[in-house]
Structure formats: C-alpha cells, structure tokens
Coordinates of C-alpha atoms and ligand atoms in Angstrom, one line a residue:
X1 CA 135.5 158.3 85.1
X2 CA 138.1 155.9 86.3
X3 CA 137.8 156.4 90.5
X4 CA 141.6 156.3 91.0
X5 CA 141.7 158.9 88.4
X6 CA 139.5 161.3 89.7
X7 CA 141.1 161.0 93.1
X8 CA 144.3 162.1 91.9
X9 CA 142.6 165.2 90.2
X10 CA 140.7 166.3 93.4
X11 CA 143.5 165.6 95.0
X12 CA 145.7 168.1 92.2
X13 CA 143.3 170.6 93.3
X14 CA 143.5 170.8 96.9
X15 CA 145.3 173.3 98.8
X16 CA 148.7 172.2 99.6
X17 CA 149.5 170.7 102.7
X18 CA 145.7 169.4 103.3
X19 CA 145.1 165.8 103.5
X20 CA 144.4 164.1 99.7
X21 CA 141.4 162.0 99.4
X22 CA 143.0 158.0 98.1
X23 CA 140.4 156.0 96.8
X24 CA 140.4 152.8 98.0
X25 CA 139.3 150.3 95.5
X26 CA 137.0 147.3 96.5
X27 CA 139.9 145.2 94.7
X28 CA 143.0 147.0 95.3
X29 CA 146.3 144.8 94.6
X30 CA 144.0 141.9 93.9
X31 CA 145.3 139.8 90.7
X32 CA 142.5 138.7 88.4
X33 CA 143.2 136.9 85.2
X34 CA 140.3 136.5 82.3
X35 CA 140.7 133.2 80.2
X36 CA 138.3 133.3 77.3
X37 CA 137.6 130.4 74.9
X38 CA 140.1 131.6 71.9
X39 CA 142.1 134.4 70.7
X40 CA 141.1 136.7 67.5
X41 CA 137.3 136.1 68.6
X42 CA 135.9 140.0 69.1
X43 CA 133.4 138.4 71.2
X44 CA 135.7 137.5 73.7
X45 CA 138.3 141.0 73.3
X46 CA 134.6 143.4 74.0
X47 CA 134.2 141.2 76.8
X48 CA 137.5 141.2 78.5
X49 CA 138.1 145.2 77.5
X50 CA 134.5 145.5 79.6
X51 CA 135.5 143.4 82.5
X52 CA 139.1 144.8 82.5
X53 CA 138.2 148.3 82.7
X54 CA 135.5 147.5 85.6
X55 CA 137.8 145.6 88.0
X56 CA 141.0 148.3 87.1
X57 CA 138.6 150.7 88.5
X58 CA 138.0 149.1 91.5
X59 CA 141.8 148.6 92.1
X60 CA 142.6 144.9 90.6
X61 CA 144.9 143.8 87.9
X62 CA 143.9 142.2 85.4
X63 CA 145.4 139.4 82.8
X64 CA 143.4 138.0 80.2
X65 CA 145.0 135.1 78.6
X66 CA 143.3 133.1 75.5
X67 CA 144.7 129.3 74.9
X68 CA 146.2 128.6 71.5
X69 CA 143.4 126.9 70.5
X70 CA 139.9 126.8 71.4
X71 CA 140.0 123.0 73.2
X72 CA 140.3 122.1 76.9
X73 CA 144.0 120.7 76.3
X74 CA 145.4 124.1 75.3
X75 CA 143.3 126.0 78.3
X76 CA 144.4 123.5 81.0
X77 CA 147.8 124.5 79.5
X78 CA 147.1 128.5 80.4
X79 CA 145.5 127.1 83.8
X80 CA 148.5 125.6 85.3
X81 CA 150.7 127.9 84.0
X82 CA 148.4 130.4 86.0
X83 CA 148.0 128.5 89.2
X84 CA 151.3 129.0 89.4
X85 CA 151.2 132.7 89.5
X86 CA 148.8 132.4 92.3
X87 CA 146.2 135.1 91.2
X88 CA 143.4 135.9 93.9
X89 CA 140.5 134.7 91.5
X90 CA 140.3 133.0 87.7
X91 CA 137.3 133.5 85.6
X92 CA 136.8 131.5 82.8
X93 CA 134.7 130.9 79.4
X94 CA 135.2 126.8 79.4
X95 CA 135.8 125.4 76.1
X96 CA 134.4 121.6 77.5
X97 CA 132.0 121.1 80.5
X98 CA 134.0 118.8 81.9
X99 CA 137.0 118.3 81.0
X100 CA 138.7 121.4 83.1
X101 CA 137.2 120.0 86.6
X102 CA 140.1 118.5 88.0
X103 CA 142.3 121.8 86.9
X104 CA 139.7 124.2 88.6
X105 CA 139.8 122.1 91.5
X106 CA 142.9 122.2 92.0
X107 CA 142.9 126.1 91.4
X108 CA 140.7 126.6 94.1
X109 CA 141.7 123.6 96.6
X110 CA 144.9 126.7 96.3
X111 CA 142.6 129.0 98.0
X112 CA 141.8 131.3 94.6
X113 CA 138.8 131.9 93.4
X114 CA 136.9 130.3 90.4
X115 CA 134.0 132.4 88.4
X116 CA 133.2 131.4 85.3
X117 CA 131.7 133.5 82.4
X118 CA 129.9 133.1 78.8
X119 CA 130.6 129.2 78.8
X120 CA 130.2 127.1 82.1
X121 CA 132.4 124.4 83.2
X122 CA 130.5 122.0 85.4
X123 CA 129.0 122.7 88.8
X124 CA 132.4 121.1 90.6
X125 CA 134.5 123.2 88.7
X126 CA 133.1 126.5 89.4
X127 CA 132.0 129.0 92.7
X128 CA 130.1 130.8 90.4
X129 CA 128.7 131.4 86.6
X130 CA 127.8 134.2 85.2
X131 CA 125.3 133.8 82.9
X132 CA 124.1 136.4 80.0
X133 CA 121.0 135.4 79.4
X134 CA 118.9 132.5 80.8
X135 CA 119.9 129.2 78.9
X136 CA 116.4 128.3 78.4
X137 CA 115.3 132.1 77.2
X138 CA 118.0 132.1 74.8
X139 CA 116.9 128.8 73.0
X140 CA 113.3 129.8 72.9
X141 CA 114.3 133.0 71.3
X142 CA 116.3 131.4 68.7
X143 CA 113.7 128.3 68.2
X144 CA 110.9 131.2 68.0
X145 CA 113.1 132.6 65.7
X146 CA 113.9 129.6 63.3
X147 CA 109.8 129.3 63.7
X148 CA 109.2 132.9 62.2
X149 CA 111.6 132.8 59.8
X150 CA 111.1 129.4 58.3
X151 CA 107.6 130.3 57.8
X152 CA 106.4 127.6 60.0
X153 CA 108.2 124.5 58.8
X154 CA 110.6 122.8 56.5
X155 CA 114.1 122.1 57.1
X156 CA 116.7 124.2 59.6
X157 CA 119.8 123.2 60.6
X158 CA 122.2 124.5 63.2
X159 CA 125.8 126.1 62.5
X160 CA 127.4 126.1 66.2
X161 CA 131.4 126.7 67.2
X162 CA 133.3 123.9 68.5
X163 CA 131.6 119.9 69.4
X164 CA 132.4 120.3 73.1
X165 CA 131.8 124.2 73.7
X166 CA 129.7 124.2 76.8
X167 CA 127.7 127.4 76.2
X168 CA 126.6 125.8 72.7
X169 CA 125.8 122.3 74.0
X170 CA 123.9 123.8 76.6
X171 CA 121.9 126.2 73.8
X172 CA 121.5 123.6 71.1
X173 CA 120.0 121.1 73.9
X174 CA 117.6 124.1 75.0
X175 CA 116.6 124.4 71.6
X176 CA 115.7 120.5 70.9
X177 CA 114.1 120.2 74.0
X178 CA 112.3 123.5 73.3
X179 CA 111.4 121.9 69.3
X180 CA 109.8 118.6 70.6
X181 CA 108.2 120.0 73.9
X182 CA 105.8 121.9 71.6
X183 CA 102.9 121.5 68.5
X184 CA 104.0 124.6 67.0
X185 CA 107.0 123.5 66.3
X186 CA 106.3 119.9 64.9
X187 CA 106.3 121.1 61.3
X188 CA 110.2 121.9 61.6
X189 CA 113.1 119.1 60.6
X190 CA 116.4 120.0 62.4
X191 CA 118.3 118.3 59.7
X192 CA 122.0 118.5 60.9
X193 CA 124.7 120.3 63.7
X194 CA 127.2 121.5 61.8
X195 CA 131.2 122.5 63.6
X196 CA 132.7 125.6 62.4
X197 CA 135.0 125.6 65.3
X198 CA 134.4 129.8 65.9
X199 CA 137.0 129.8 62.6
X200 CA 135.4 132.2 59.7
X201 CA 137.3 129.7 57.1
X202 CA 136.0 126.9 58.4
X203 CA 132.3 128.1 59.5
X204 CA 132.3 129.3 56.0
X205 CA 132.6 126.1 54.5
X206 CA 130.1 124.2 56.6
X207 CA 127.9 126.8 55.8
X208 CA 128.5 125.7 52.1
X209 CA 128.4 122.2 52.8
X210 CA 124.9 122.5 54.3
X211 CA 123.5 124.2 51.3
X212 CA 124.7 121.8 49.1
X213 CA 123.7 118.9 51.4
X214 CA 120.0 120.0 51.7
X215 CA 119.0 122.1 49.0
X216 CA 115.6 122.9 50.6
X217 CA 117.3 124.1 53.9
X218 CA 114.9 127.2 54.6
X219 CA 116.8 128.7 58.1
X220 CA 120.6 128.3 59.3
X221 CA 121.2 129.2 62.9
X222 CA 124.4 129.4 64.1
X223 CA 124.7 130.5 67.5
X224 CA 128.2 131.6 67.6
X225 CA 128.9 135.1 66.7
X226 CA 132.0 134.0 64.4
X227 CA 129.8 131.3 62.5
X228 CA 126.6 133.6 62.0
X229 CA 129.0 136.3 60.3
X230 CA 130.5 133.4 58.2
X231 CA 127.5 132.4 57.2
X232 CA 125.5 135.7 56.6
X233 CA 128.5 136.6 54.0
X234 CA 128.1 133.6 52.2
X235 CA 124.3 133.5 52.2
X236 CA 124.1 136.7 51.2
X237 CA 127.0 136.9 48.5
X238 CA 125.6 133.7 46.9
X239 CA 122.0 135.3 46.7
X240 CA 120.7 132.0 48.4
X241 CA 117.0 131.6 49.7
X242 CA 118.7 130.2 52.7
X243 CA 117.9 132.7 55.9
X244 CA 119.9 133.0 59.0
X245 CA 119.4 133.6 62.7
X246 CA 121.7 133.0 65.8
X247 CA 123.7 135.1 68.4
X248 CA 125.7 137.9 66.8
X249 CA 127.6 141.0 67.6
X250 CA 125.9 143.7 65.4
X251 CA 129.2 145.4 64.5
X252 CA 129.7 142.2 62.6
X253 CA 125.9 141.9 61.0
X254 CA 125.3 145.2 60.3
X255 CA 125.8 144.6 56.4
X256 CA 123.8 141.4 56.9
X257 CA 120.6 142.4 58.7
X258 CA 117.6 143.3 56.7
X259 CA 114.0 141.7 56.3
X260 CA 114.1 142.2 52.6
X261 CA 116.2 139.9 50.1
X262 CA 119.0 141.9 49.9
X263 CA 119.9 140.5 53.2
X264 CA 120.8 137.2 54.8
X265 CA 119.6 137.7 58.0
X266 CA 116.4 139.0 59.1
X267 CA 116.9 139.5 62.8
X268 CA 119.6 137.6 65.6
X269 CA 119.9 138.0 69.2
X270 CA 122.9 138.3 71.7
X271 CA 122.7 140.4 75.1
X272 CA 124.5 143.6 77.0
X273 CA 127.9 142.6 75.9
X274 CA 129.3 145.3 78.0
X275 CA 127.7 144.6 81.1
X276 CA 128.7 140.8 80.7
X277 CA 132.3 142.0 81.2
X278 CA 131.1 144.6 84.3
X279 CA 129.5 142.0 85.8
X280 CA 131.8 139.4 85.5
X281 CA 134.6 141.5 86.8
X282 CA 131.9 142.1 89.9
X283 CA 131.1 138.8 90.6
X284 CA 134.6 137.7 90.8
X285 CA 135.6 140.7 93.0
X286 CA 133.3 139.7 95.2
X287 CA 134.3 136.3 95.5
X288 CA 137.4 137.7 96.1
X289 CA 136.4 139.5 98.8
X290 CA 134.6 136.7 100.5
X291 CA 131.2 138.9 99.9
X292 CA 130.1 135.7 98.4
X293 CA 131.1 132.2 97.9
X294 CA 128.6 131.8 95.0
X295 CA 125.8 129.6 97.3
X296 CA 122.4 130.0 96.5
X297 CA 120.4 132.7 97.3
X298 CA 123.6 135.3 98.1
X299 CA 123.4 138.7 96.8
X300 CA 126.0 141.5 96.3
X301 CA 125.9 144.8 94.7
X302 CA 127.9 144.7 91.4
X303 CA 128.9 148.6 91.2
X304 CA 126.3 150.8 89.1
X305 CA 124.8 147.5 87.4
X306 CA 122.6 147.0 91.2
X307 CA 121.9 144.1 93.3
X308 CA 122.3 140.8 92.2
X309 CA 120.9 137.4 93.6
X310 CA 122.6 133.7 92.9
X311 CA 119.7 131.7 91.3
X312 CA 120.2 128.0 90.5
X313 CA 121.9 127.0 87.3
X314 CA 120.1 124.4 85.0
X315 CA 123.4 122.2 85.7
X316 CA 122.3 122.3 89.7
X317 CA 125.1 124.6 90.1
X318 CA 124.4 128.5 90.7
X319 CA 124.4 131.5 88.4
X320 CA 124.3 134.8 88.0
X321 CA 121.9 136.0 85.1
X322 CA 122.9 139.3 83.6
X323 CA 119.4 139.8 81.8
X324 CA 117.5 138.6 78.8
X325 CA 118.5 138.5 75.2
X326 CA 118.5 141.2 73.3
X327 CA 116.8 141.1 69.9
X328 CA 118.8 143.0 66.6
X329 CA 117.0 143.8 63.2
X330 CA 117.2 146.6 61.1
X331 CA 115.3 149.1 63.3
X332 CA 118.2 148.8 65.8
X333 CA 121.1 147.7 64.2
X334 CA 122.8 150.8 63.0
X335 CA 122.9 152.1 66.9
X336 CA 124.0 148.6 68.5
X337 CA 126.7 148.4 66.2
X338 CA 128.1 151.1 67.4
X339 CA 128.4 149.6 71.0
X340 CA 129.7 146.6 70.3
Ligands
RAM1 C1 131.1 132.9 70.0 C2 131.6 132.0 71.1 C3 131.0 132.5 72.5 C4 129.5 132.7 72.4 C5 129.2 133.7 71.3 C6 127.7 133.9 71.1 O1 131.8 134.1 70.0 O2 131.3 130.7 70.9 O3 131.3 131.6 73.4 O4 128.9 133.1 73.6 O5 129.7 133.2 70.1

C-alpha cells in the first residue's frame, strides 16, 4: 500500500484530538520527469507506470514525457523544454549514445540530476545508469540462444530498433564480440542487421525482406520487444522454417512461444520489467538526495528491492545492474504474461 495512503487511514482512525502520524516521503515535493525512447512502445509505458508508482510513494512527482519520434533530435527537443521546468532529477532511455551529451550537460551543469535507464547515453552525459541486465550477460544469452536454436550453424541475422539506439548497439556489439571470441560459435554466419525502428509496420517488413533476401536464414533475433512481436506474427502466420529469439515482453509473445512448429519462437529473454521501473525511480531519488552521486563503489538501499552497489559500466562510466535476464518459454509464459 501506497505509504501516504496508509498514513491518512491510521491517521482516520485515531482518537480525535491525538497527534496524526505524516509520512514523510524520502522524495517529498521532489519533481522527477521519466523520458523514454518513444511513445506507444508498452515497453517503455510498464516501465514508467513501475517507476511512477515507486517514487509517488516516496513523495515525488513524476512526468514521463516520450519525444515525437524515437531520434536524439526530437528528445533534445523534450530536454530543453524540461530544463526549463527545472525538475530536481531527469532520467532517461537515450535514443543515441552521444548525441544528447551536450543537452545532459547542460541539465546538470543546472544543478539537477541525470540517471539514465534501459538505454545509456555516454559516460559524460550521465551520474548514473541503470542497467537491467549485464550488457555482456544479455548478449551471451541471446548468442547461446541463436546457438541452440540454429542447431549449431547456418545463417542468423539480427532484427534490432533504430541504427543509433544505444542499448541495441551496445547488445549487438556484445553479441559479435561474443560470436568471434569463441569455436562454438564459428559454424554461425550473421548475415545482415536489419532497422525496424521499434515500428510493428516497419519491423514487419524487414522481417519479410530478410526472408526473402536469405532463403536459408535458420534464426532471426531481434532484440527489441516491438520487432520480436513483428517478427514472431509474421513467421508464424507464414508457417516459415525461420525461428526467432530476442528480448520480449511475454504479454506480447504469448501466442508466439512454443518449441513445437506451431510456433515462431521457441524461447526469448527480457528481465524484471517491474523492478526496472522501482529501481530506477530509486536510484534517481537518491541522487536526488545526494545519497549518491553515482561514483564507483557507492551503495544505497533502493526501498524493498535491498542494497545496491555502483559497479563500472562497460563504457567506463558506472551502473547499477538490476539482475540477470530472465529466460521465457512455454513452461513460464502463461504466468509472466500476466506481469507484464
Ligand atoms: C524495445 C526498446 C527498448 C529495449 C527493449 C528490449 O522496447 O528498444 O529500449 O530495451 O525493446
């Protein structure tokens, strides 16, 4: 239960006259305000309805703002229009590594404070990132799983949201580096990265485009939830020989997900969506709060999720990891759908 909530209904309760109990938030009258990488993308509203109802609990305000499109351009846009507002803090999903440094630094040269989540800006243009899953654990799971699925080798390629999406770069380079560090993997061809921009039209149609391209292509994996539910559709209402893998909400695979023919997509992988948002929300309050300025080696207790430590980011910057990736298939995905 919402704290503020139950200390108005203890506070309903108690004998007239007798002093009422006011919970005071960690983030009361703070202003936070959530950018994610584009509007209409489920990914991004479980995310922010997670975070939102974390740091409203603890007092804050929250705005969560999505650019018109999903390019740095229209999110430097929603940036300046917020520094003006002044919030206390500004999280962001980056839509380009580094494109949004000079905005972010200006942000906090203003003395408010930048987390990012889900997609990294660079190092310069950040306190803080909060990372769901390792980078590197996330592309061995999906290489491991292109690996399985292919049956060993043969042709894969990868399906991924926009060209200059940080969190995808950052995954597809894990994965390469992952495919030619290793034997077992040498029997693989990563034939082409294909842009379906995180638009289901458009994901839809590379996904086509591939087939027809490389008739032999054995695995797709598209690690962007709106181009792996593009793709399983189309796979899967074409009867193609194709398979799929990537990072998927399961509300949006469940139809999809099966080992047997009758479905597209064996297994995929995302993480705690949920506790992305909480701890997101916790990180930045605690930024906030100067509990932290995001340097190595800090810790802070993010609510009920526990104690955290700032680790080092692959970019030499720091991050937060909320966990590892979490693996979907049909034993599970009836009862993860239902979370998110
Ligand atoms: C899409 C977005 C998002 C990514 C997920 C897995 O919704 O590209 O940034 O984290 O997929």
């Amino acid at each position: 239960m919402n704290k503020k909530v139950l200390s108005a209904i203890l506070c309903g309760t108690m004998i007239v006259g007798a002093a009422c109990p006011v919970f005071a938030g960690t983030a009361d009258g703070k202003k936070i305000a959530l950018v994610g990488k584009s509007a209409g993308n489920a990914f991004f509203e479980i995310a922010a309805a997670s975070f939102k109802e974390a740091a409203e609990a603890e007092g804050a305000t929250v705005d969560v703002v999505y650019p018109e499109t999903a390019t740095a351009d229209a999110q430097i846009k929603v940036l300046d229009n917020l520094i003006s507002q002044q919030p206390d803090a500004i999280c962001i999903a980056a839509n380009d590594v580094n494109a949004l440094q000079a905005k972010l630094e200006e942000a906090m040269a203003e003395g408010i404070k930048v987390s990012s989540f889900d997609s990294a800006p660079n190092k310069d243009s950040r306190q803080v990132f909060v990372n769901q899953a390792g980078t590197v654990a996330v592309g061995q799971a999906l290489m491991d799983a292109v690996l399985d699925i292919a049956g060993g080798e043969g042709q894969w390629a990868i399906l991924s949201a926009t060209s200059q999406a940080a969190n995808q770069n950052a995954w597809i380079d894990a994965m390469k580096t992952i495919m030619e560090g290793d034997e077992k993997y040498s029997g693989l061809e990563l034939v082409e990265v294909a842009y379906g921009d995180d638009e289901p039209q458009k994901s839809t149609d590379q996904t086509a485009a591939l087939l027809e391209k490389y008739p032999d292509l054995k695995v797709i994996c598209a690690p962007t939830t709106v181009g792996i539910a593009a793709a399983a559709k189309y796979l899967q209402d074409n009867g193609s020989a194709c398979k799929l893998t990537g990072l998927g909400l399961p509300s949006e695979m469940i139809e999809y997900t099966g080992a047997d023919d009758e479905h597209s997509c064996p297994y995929f992988y995302l993480w705690d969506m949920q506790g992305l948002g909480k701890l997101s929300a916790y990180a930045t309050i605690a930024l906030v709060n100067d509990e932290i300025t995001g340097a190595l080696d800090e810790t802070f207790t993010a609510s009920d999720l526990g104690e955290y430590t700032i680790t080092e980011a692959d970019d030499g910057g720091t991050e937060i990891v909320l966990g590892l990736p979490l693996q979907f298939n049909s034993d599970n995905i009836e009862e993860m759908a239902k979370l998110y």
